[in-house]
PDB file of C-alpha atoms in Angstrom:
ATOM      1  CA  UNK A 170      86.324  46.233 -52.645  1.00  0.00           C
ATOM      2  CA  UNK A 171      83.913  44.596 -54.555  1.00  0.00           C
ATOM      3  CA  UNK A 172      80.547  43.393 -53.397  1.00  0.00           C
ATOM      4  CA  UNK A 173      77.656  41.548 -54.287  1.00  0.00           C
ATOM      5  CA  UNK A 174      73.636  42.355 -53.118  1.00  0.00           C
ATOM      6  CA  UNK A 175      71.816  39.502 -52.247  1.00  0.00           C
ATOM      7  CA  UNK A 176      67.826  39.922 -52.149  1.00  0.00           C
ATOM      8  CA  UNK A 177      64.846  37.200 -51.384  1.00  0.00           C
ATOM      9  CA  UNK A 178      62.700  37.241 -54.397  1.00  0.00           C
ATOM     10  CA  UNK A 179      59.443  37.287 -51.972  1.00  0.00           C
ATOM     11  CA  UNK A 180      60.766  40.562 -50.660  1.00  0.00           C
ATOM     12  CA  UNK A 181      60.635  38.778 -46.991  1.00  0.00           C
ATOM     13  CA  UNK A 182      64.204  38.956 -45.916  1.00  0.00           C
ATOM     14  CA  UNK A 183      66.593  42.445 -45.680  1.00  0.00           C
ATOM     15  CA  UNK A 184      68.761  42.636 -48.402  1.00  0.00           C
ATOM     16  CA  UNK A 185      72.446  41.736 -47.334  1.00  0.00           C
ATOM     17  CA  UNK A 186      75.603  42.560 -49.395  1.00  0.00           C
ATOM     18  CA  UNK A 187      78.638  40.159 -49.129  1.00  0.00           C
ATOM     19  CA  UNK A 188      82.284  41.286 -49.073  1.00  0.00           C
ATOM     20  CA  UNK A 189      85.485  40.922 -51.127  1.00  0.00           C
ATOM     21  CA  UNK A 190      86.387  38.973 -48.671  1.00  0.00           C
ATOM     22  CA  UNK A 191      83.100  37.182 -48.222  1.00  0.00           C
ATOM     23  CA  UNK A 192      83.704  36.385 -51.759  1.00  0.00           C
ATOM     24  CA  UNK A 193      87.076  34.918 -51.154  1.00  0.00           C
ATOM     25  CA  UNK A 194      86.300  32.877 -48.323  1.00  0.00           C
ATOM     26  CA  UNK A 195      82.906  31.206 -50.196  1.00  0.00           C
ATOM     27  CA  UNK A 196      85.339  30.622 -53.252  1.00  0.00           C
ATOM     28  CA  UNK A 197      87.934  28.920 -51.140  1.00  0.00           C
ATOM     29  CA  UNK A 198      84.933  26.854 -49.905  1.00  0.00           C
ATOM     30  CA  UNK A 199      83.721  25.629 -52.695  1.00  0.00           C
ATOM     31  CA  UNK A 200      86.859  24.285 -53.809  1.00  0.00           C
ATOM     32  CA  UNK A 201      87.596  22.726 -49.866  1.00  0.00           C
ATOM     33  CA  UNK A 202      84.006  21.044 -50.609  1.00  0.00           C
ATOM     34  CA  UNK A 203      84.835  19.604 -54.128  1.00  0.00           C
ATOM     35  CA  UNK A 204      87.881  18.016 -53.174  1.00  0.00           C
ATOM     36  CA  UNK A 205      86.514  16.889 -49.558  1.00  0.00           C
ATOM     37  CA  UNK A 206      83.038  15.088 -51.927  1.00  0.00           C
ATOM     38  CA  UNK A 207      85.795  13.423 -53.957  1.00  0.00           C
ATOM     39  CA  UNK A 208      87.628  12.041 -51.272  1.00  0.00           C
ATOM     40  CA  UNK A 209      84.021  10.794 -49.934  1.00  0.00           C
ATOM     41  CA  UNK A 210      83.449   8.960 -53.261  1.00  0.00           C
ATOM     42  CA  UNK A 211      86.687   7.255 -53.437  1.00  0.00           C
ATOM     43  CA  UNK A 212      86.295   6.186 -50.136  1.00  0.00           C
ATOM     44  CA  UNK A 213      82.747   5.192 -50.744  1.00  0.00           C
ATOM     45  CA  UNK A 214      84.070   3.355 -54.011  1.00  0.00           C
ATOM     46  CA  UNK A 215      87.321   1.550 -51.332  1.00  0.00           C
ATOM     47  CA  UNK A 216      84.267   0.323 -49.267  1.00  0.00           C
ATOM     48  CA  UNK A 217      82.437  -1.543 -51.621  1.00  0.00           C
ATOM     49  CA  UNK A 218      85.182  -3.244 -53.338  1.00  0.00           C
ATOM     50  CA  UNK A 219      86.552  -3.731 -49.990  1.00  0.00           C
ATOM     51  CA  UNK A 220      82.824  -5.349 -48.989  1.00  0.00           C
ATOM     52  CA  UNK A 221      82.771  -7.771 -52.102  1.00  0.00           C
ATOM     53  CA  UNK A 222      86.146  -9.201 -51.746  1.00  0.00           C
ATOM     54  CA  UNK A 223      85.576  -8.882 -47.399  1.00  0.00           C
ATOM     55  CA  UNK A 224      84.167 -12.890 -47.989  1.00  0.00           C
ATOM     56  CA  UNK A 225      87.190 -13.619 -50.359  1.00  0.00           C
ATOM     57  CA  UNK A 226      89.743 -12.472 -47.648  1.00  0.00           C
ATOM     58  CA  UNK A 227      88.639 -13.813 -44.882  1.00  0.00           C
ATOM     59  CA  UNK A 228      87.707 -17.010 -46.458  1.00  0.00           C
ATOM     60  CA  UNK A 229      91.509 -17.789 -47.504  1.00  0.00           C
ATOM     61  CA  UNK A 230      92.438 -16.181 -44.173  1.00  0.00           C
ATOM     62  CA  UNK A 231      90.215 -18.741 -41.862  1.00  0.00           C
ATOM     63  CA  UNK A 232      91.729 -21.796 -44.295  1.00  0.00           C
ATOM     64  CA  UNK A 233      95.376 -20.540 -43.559  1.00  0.00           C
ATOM     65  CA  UNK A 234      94.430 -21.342 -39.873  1.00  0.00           C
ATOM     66  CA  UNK A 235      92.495 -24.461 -40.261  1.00  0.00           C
ATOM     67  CA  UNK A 236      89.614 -23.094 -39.284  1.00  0.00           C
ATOM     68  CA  UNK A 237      86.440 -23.230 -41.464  1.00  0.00           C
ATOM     69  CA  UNK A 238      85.101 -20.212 -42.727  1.00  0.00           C
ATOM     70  CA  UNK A 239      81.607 -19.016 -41.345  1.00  0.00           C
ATOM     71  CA  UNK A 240      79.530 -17.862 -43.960  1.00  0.00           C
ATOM     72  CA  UNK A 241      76.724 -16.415 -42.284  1.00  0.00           C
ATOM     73  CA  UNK A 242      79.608 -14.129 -40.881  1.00  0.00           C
ATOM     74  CA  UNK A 243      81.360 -13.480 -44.773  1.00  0.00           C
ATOM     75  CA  UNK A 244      77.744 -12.328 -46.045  1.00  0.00           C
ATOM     76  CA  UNK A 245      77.083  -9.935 -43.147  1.00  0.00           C
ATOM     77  CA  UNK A 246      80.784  -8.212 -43.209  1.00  0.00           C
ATOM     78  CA  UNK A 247      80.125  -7.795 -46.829  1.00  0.00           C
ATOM     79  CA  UNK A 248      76.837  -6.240 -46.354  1.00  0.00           C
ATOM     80  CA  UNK A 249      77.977  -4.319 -43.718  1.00  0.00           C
ATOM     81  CA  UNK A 250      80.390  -2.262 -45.899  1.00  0.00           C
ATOM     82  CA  UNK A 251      78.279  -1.767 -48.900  1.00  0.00           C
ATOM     83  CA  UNK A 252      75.588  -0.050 -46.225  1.00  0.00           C
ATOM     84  CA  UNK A 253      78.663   2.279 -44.554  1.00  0.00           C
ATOM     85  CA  UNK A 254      79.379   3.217 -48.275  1.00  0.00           C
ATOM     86  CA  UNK A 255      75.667   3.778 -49.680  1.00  0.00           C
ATOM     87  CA  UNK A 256      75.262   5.674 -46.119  1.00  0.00           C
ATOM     88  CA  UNK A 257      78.664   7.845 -46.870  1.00  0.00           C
ATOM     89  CA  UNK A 258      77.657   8.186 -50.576  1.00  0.00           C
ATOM     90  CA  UNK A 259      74.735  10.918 -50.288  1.00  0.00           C
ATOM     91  CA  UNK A 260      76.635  13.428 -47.926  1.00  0.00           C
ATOM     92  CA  UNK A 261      79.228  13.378 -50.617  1.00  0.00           C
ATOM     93  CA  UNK A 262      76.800  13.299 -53.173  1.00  0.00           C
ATOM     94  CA  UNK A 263      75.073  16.756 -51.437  1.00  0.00           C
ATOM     95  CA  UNK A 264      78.292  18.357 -51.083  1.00  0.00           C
ATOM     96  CA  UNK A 265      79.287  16.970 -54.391  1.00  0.00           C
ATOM     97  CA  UNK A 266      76.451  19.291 -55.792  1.00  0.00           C
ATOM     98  CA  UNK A 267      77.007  22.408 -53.500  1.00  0.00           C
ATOM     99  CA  UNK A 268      80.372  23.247 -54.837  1.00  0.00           C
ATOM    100  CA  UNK A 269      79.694  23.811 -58.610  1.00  0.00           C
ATOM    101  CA  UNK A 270      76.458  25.329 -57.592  1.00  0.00           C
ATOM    102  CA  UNK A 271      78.596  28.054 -55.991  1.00  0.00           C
ATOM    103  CA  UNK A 272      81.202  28.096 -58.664  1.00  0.00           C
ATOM    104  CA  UNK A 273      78.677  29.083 -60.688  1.00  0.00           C
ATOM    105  CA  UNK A 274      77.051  31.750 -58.242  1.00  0.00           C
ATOM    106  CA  UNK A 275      80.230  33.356 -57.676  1.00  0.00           C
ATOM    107  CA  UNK A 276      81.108  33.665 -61.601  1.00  0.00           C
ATOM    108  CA  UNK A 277      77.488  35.176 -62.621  1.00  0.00           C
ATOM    109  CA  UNK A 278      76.411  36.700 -59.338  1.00  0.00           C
ATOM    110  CA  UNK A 279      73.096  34.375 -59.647  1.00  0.00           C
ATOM    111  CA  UNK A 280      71.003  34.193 -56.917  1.00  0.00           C
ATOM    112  CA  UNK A 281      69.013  31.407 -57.867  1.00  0.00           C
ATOM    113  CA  UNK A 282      72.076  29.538 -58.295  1.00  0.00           C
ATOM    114  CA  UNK A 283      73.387  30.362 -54.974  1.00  0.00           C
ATOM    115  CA  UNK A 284      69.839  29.244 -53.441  1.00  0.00           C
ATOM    116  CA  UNK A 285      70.443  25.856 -54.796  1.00  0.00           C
ATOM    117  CA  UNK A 286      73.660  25.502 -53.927  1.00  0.00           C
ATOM    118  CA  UNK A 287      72.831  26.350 -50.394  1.00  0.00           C
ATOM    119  CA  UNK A 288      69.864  23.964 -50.571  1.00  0.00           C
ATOM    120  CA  UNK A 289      72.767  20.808 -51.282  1.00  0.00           C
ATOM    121  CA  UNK A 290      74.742  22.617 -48.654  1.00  0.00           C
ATOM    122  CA  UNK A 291      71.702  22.491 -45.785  1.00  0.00           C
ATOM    123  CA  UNK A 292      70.962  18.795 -47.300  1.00  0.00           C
ATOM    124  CA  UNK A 293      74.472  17.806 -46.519  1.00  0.00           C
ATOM    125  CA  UNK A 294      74.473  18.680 -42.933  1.00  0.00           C
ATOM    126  CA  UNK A 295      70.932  17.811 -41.955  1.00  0.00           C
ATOM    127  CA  UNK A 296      71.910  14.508 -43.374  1.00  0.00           C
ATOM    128  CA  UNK A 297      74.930  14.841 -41.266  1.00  0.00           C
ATOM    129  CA  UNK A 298      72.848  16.079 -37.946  1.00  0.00           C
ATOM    130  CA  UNK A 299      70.816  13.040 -38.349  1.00  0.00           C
ATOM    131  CA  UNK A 300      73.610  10.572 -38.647  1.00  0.00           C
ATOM    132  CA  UNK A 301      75.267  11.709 -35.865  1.00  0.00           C
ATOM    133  CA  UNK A 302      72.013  11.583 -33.787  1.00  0.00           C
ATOM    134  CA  UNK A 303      71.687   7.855 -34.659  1.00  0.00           C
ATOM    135  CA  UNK A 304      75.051   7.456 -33.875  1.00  0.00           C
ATOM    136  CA  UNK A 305      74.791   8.713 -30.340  1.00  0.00           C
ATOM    137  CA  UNK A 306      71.280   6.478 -29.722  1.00  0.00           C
ATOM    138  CA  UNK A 307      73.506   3.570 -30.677  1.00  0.00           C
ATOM    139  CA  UNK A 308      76.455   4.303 -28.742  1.00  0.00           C
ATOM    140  CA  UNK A 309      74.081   4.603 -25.458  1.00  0.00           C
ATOM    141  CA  UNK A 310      72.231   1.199 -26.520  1.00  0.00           C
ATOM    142  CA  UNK A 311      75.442  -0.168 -26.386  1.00  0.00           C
ATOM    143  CA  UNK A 312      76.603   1.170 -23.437  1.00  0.00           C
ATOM    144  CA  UNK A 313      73.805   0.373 -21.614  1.00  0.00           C
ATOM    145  CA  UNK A 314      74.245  -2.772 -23.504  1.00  0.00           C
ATOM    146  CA  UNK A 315      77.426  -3.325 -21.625  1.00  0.00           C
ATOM    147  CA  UNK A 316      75.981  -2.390 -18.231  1.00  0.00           C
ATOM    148  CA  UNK A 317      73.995  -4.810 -17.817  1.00  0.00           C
ATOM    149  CA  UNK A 318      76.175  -7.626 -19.596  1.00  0.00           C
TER     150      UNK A 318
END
């Protein structure tokens, strides 16, 4: 079984050995993270073309219906999905950076390496924490929002 010792260069922390297994499993994650940070870009990339033709669409759409197209409305669709997609971009962008970071860890048995890439890692879901956190405070302004409505 082969194993790896992992030591703080400050001497603070116990030293701690990881697995064959441990190995294994952290590989398998960094390849789960590179394609999941791919699939964040594209979708990232789908938002913003999505945004700058979103006044385009619904434009022709509202002129199908006789209806005249609000522009105020157009501008703020289109903004809205080129925010989701700069918003999306850095958590892929964080775990974007993790997985070659561990790659690299993994091959040499670098601990510096594998402090950076855990760095990205805790980046990604602080970044992550937070959103969600704003999330919530918006979902109760809205419900509350709708309460009193």
């Amino acid at each position: 079984m082969e194993t790896t010792e992992n030591t703080n260069p400050e001497g603070l922390e116990p030293k701690f050995i990881l697995s064959g297994e441990a190995l294994n499993y952290l590989n398998e994650t960094q390849k789960w993270t590179k394609f999941l940070s791919i699939i964040i870009f594209i979708s990232c990339g789908l938002f913003i073309i999505f945004g700058l033709f979103f006044s385009f669409i619904m434009g022709r759409l509202l002129l199908q219906t006789t209806q005249s197209p609000e522009p105020g409305f157009q501008a703020a669709m289109t903004l809205f999905y080129i925010i989701i997609a700069v918003i999306y971009f850095f958590p892929g962008l964080y775990l974007y950076k993790f997985s070659p970071n561990l790659e690299e860890a993994l091959i040499n048995n670098n601990q510096e390496v594998l402090t950076t890439a855990t760095k990205n890692l805790n980046r990604f879901f602080k970044y992550i924490g937070i959103l969600t956190i704003v999330m919530l405070v918006i979902y109760a302004l809205a419900l509350l929002g709708f309460m009193f409505a």
